[in-house]
PDB file of C-alpha atoms in Angstrom:
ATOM      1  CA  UNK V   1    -129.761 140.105  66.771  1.00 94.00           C
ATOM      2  CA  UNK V   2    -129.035 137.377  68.446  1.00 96.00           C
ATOM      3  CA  UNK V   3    -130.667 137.558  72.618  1.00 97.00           C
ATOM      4  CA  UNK V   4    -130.720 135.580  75.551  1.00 98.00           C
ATOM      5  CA  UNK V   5    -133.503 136.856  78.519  1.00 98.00           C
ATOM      6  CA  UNK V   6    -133.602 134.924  81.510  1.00 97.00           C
ATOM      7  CA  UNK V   7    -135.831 134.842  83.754  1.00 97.00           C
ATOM      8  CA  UNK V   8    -137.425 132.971  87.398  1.00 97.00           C
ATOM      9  CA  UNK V   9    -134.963 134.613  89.879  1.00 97.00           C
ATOM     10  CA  UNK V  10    -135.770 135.493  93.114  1.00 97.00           C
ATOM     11  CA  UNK V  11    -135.710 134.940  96.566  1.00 98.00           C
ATOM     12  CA  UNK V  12    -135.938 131.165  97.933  1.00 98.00           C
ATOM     13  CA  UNK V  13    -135.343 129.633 101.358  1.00 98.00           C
ATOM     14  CA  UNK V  14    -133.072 126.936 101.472  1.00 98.00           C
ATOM     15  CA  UNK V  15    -134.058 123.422 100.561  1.00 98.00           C
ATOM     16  CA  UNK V  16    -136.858 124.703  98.300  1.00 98.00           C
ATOM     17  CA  UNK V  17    -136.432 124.907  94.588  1.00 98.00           C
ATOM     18  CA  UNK V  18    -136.830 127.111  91.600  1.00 98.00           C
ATOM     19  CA  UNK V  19    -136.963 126.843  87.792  1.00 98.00           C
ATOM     20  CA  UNK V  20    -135.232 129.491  85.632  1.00 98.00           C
ATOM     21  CA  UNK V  21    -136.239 130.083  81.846  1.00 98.00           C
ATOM     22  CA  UNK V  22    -133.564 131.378  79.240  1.00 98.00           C
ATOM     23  CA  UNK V  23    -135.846 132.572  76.224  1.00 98.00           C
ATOM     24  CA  UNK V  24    -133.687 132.777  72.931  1.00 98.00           C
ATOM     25  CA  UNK V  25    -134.279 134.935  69.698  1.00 97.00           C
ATOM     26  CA  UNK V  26    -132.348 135.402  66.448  1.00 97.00           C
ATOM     27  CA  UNK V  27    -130.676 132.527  66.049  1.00 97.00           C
ATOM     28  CA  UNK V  28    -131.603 128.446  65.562  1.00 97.00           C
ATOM     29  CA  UNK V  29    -132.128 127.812  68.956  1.00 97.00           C
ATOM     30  CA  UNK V  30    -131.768 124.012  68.484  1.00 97.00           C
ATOM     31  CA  UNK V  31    -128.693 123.741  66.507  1.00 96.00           C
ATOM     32  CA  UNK V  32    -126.763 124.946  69.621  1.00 96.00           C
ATOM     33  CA  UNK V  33    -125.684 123.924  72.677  1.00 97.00           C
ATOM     34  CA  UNK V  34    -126.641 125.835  75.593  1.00 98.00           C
ATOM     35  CA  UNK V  35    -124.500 126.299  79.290  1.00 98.00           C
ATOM     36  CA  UNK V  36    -126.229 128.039  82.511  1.00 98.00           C
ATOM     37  CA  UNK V  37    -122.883 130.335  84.530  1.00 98.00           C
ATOM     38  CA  UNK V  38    -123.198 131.548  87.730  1.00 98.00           C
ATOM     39  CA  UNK V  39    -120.987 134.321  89.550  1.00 98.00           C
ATOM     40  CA  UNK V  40    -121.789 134.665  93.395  1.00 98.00           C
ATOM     41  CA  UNK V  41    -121.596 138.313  94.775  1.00 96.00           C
ATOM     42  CA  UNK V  42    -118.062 139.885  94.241  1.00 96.00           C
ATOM     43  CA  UNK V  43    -117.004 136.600  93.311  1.00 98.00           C
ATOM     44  CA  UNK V  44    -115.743 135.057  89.509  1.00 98.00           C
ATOM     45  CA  UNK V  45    -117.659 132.758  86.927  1.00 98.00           C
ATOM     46  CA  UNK V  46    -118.629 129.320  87.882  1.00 98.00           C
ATOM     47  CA  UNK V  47    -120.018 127.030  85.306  1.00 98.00           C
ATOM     48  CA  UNK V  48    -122.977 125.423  86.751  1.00 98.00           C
ATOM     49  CA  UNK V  49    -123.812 123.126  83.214  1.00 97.00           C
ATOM     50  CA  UNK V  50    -124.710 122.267  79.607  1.00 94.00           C
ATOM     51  CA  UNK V  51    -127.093 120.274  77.225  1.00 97.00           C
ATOM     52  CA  UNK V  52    -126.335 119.622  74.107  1.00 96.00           C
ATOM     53  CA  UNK V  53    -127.964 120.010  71.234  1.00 96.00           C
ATOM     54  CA  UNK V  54    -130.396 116.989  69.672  1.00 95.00           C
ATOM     55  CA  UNK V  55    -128.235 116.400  67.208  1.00 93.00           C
ATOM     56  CA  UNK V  56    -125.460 115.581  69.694  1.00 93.00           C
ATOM     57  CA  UNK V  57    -128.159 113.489  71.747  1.00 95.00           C
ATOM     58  CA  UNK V  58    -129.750 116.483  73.974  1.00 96.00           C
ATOM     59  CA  UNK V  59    -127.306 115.045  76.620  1.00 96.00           C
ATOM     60  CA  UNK V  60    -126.287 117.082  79.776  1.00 97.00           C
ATOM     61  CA  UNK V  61    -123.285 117.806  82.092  1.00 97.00           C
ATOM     62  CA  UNK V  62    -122.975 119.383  85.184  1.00 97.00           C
ATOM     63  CA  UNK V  63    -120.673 120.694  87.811  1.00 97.00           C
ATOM     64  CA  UNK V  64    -119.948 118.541  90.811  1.00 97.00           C
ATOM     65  CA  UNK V  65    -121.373 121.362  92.999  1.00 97.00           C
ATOM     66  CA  UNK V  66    -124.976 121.034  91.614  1.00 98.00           C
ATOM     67  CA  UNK V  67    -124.544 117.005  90.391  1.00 98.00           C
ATOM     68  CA  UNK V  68    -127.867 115.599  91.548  1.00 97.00           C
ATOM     69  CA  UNK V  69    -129.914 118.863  92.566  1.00 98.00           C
ATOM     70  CA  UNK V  70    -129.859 120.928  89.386  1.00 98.00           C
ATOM     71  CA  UNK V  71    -131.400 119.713  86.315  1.00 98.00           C
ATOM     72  CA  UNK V  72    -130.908 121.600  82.818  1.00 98.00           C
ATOM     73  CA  UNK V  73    -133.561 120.901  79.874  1.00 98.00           C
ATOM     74  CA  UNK V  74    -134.237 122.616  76.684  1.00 98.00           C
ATOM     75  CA  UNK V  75    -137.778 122.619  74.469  1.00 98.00           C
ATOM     76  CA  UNK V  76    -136.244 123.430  71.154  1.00 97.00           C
ATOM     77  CA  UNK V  77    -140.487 124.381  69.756  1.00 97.00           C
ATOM     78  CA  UNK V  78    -140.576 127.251  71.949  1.00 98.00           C
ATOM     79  CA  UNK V  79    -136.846 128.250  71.953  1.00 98.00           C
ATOM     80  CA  UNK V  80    -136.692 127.660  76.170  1.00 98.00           C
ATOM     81  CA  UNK V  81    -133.727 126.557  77.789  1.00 98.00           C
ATOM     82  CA  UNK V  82    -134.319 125.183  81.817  1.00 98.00           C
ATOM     83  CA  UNK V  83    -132.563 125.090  84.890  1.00 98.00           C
ATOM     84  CA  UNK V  84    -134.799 123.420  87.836  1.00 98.00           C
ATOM     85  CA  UNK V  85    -132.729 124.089  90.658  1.00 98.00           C
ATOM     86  CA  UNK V  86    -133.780 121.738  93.709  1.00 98.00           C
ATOM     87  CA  UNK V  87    -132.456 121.741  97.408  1.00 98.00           C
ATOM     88  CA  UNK V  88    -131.503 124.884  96.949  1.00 98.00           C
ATOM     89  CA  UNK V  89    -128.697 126.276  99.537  1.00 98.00           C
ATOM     90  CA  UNK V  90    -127.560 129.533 100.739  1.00 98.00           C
ATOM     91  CA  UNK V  91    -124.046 129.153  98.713  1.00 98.00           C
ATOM     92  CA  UNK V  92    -126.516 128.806  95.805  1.00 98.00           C
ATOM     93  CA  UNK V  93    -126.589 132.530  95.851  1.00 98.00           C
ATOM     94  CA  UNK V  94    -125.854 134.397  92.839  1.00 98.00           C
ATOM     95  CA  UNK V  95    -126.711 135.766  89.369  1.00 98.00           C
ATOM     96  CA  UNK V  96    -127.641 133.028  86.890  1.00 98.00           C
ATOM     97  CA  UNK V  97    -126.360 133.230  83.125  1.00 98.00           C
ATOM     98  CA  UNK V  98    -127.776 131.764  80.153  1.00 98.00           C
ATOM     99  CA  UNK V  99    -125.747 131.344  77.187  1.00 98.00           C
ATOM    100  CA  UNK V 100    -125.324 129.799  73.679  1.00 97.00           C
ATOM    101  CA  UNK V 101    -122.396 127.444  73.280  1.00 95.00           C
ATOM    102  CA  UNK V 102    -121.233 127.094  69.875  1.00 93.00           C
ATOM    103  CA  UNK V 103    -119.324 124.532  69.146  1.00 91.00           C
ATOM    104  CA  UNK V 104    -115.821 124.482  67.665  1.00 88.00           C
ATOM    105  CA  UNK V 105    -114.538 122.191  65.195  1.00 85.00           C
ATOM    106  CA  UNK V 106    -112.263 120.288  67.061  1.00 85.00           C
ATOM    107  CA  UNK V 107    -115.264 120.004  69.836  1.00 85.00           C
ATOM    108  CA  UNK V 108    -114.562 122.340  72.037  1.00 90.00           C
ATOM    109  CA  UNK V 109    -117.161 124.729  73.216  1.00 94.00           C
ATOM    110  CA  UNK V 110    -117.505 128.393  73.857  1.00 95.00           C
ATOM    111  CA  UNK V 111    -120.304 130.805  75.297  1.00 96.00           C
ATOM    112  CA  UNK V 112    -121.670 133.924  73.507  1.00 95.00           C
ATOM    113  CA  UNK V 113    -123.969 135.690  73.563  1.00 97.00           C
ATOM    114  CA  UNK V 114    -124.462 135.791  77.130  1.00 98.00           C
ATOM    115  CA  UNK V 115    -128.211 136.866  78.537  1.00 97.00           C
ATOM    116  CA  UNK V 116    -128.350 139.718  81.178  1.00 97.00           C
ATOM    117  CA  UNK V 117    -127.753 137.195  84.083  1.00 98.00           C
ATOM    118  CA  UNK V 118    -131.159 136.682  86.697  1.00 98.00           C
ATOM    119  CA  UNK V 119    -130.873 136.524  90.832  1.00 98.00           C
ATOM    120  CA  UNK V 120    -131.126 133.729  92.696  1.00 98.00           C
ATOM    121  CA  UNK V 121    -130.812 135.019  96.707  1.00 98.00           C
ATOM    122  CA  UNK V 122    -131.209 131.753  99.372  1.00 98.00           C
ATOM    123  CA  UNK V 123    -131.724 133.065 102.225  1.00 97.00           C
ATOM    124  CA  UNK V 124    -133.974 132.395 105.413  1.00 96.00           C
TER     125      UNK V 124
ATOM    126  CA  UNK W   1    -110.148 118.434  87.212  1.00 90.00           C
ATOM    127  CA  UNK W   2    -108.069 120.395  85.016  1.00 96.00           C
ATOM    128  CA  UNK W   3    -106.936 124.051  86.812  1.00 97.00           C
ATOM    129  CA  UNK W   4    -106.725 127.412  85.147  1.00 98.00           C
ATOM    130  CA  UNK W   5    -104.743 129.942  87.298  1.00 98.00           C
ATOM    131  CA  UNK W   6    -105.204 133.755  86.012  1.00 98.00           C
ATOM    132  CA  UNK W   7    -102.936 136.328  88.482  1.00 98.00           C
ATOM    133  CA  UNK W   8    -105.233 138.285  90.719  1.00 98.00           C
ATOM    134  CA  UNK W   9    -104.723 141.913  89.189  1.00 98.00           C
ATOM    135  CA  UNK W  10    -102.937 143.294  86.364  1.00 98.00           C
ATOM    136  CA  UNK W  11    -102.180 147.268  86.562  1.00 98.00           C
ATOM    137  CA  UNK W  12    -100.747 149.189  83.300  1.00 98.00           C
ATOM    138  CA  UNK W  13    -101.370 152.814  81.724  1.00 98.00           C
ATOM    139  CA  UNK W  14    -103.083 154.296  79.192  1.00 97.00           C
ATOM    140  CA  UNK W  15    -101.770 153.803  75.542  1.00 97.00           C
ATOM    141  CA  UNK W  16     -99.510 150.900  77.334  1.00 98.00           C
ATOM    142  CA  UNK W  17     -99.964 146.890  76.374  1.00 98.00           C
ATOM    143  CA  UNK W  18    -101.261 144.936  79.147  1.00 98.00           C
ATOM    144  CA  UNK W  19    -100.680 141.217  79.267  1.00 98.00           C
ATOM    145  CA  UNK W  20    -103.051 138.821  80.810  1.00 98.00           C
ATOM    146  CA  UNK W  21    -101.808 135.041  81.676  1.00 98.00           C
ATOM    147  CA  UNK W  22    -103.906 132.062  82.104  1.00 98.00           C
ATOM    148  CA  UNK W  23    -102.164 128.796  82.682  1.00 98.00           C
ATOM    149  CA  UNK W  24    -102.605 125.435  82.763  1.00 98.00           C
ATOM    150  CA  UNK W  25    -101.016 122.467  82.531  1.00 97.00           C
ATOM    151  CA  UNK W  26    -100.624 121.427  78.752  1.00 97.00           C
ATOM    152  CA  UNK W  27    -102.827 124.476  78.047  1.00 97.00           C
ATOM    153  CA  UNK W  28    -101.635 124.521  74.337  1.00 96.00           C
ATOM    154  CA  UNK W  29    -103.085 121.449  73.507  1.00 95.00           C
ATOM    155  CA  UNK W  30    -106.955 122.869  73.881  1.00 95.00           C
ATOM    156  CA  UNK W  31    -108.679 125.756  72.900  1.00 96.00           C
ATOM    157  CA  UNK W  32    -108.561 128.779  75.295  1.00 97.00           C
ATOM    158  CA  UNK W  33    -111.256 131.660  75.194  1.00 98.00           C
ATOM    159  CA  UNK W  34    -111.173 134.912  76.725  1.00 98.00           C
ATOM    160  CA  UNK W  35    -114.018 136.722  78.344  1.00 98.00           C
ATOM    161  CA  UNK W  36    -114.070 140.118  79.423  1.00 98.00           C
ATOM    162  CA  UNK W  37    -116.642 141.759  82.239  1.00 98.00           C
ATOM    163  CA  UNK W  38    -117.242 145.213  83.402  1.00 98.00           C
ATOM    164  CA  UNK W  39    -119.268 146.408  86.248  1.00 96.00           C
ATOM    165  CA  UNK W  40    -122.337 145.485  86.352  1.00 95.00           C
ATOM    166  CA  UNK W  41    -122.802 144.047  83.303  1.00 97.00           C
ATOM    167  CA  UNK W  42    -122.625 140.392  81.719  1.00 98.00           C
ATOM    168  CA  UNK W  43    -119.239 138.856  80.325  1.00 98.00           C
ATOM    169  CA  UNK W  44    -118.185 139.654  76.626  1.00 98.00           C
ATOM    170  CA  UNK W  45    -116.003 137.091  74.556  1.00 98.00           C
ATOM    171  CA  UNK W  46    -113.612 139.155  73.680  1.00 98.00           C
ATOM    172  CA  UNK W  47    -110.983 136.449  72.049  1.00 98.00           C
ATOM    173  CA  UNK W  48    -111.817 132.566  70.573  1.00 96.00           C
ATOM    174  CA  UNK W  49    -110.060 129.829  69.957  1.00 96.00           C
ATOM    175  CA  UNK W  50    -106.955 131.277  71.321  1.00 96.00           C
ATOM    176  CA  UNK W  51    -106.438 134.130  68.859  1.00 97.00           C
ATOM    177  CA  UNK W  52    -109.655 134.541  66.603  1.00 96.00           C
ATOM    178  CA  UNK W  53    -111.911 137.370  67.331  1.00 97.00           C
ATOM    179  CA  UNK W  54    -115.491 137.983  67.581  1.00 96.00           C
ATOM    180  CA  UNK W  55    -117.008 140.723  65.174  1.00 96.00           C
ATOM    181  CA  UNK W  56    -117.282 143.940  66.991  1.00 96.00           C
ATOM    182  CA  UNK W  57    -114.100 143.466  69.047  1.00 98.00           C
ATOM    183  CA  UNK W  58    -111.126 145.957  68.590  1.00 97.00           C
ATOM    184  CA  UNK W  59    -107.993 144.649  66.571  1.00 97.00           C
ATOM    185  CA  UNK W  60    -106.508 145.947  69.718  1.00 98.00           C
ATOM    186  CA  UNK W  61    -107.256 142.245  71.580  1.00 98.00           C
ATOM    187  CA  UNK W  62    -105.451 139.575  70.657  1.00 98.00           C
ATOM    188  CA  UNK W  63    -104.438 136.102  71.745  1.00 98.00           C
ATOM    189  CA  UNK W  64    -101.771 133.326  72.295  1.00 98.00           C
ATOM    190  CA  UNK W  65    -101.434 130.308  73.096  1.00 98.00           C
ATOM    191  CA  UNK W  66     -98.480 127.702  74.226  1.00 98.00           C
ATOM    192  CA  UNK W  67     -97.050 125.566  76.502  1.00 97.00           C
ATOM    193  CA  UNK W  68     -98.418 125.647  79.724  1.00 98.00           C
ATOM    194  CA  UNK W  69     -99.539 129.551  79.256  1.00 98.00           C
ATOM    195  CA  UNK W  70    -102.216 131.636  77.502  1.00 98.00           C
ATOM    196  CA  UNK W  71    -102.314 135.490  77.156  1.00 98.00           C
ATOM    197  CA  UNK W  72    -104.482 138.145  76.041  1.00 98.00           C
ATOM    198  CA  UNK W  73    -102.738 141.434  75.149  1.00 98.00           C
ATOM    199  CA  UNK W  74    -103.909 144.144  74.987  1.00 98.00           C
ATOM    200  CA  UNK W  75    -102.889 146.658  73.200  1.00 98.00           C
ATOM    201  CA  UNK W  76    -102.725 150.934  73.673  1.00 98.00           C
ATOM    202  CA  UNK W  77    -105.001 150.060  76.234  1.00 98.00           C
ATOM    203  CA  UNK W  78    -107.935 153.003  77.041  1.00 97.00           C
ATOM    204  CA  UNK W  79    -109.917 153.291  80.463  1.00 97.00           C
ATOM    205  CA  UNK W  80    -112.759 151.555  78.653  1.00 97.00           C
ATOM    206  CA  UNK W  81    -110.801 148.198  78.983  1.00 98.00           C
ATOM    207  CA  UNK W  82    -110.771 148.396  82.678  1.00 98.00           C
ATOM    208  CA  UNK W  83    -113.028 145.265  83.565  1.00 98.00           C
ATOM    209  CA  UNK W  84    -112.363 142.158  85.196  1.00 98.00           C
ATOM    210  CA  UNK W  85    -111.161 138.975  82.678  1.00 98.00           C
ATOM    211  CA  UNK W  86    -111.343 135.492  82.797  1.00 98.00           C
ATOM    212  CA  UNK W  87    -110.139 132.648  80.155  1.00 98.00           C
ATOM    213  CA  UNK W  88    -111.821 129.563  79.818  1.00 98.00           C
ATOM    214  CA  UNK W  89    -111.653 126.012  78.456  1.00 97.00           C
ATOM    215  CA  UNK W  90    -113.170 123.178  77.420  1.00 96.00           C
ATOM    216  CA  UNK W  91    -111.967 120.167  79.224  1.00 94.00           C
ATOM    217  CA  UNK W  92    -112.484 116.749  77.016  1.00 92.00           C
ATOM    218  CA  UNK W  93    -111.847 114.569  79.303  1.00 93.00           C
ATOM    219  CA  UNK W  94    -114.644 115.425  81.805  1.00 93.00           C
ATOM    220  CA  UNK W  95    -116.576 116.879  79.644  1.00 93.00           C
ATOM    221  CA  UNK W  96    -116.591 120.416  81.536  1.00 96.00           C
ATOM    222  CA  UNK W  97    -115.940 123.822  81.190  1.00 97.00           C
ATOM    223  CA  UNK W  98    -113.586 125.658  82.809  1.00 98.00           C
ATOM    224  CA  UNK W  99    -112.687 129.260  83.981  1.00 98.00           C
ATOM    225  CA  UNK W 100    -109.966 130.599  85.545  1.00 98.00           C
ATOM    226  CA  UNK W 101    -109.980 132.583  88.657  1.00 98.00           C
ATOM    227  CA  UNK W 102    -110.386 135.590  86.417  1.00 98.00           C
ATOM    228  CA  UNK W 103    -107.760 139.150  86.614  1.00 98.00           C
ATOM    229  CA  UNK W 104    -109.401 142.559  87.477  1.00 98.00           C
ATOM    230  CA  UNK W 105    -107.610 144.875  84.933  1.00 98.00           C
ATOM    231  CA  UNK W 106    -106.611 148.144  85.902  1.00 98.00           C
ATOM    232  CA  UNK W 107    -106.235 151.333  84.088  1.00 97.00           C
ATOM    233  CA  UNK W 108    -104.014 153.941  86.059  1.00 95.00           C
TER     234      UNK W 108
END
């Protein structure tokens, strides 16, 4: 069965920073691409990033609300994917979601599975 | 950056065929997927590629895909499909994905 579990959440004043893990299982972790989602409280999905797989260079793209503060890295040997979140700010509040992105033939990508989703609360 | 608009709320009855619209400007050209989220819980793709479905997911779901609109229908809809959905894309030209402001489904 294929699983995502993140974990790191918590509660973090603002302008500190905090790493979140996304352990995988049942699958090969490094033939995939994997994307980090977040969804503030009562609020819909926002796509926060993605890093490819080796094969496609390991590269990584974000959204223009975390350019430059979040950082997304994978270590395929222990099946880990990262997101170092730095200068952390109260609208930085929400649950964090770690999923696979397979890739489609005509290069498009996709998430599923999609872990349980950690909390991140920045607050004073 | 390339816009997905989903309405708001979408209200139908049981055994009924809801519709659910996603659009976006050339959306037919690219791959739309369909996610759907209940309470609590993490998001399920519930539709791929436009129309292809995941194992596990009810014939019931399906997708299309044209123009400047996507839909997921669903069909002899139950309470158990009551759950927010959102429809997403892959945008190639800034290398992003995309959701759209996702459409609470309800069950009357």
């Amino acid at each position: 069965e294929v699983q995502l579990v993140e974990s790191g959440g918590g509660l973090v004043q603002p302008g500190r920073s905090l790493r979140l893990s996304c352990t995988a299982s049942g699958f090969t972790f490094g033939d995939y691409a994997m994307s980090w989602v977040r969804q503030a409280p009562d609020k819909g999905l926002e796509w926060v990033g993605f890093i490819r797989s080796k094969p496609y260079g390991g590269t990584t793209e974000y959204a223009a609300s975390v350019k430059g503060r979040f950082t997304i890295s994978r270590d395929d040997s222990r099946r880990i994917a990262y997101l170092q979140m730095n200068s952390l700010k109260t609208e930085d509040t929400a649950v964090y979601y770690c999923i696979r992105a397979p890739q489609t033939y005509s290069g498009n990508y996709y998430l599923t599975p999609w872990g349980q989703g950690t909390l991140v609360t920045v607050s004073s | 950056s390339y816009v997905l608009t989903q309405p708001p709320s979408v209200s139908v009855a049981p055994g009924q065929t809801a519709r659910i619209t996603c659009g976006g400007n050339n959306i037919g050209s690219k791959s739309v997927h369909w996610y759907q989220q209940k309470p609590g819980q993490a998001p399920v793709l519930v539709v791929y590629e436009d129309s292809d479905r995941p194992s596990g997911i009810p014939e019931r779901f399906s997708g299309s895909n044209s123009g400047n609109t996507a839909t997921l229908t669903i069909s002899r809809v139950e309470a158990g499909d009551e759950a927010d959905y959102y429809c997403q894309v892959w945008d190639s030209s800034s290398d992003h994905v995309v959701f759209g402001g996702g459409t609470k489904l309800t069950v009357l």
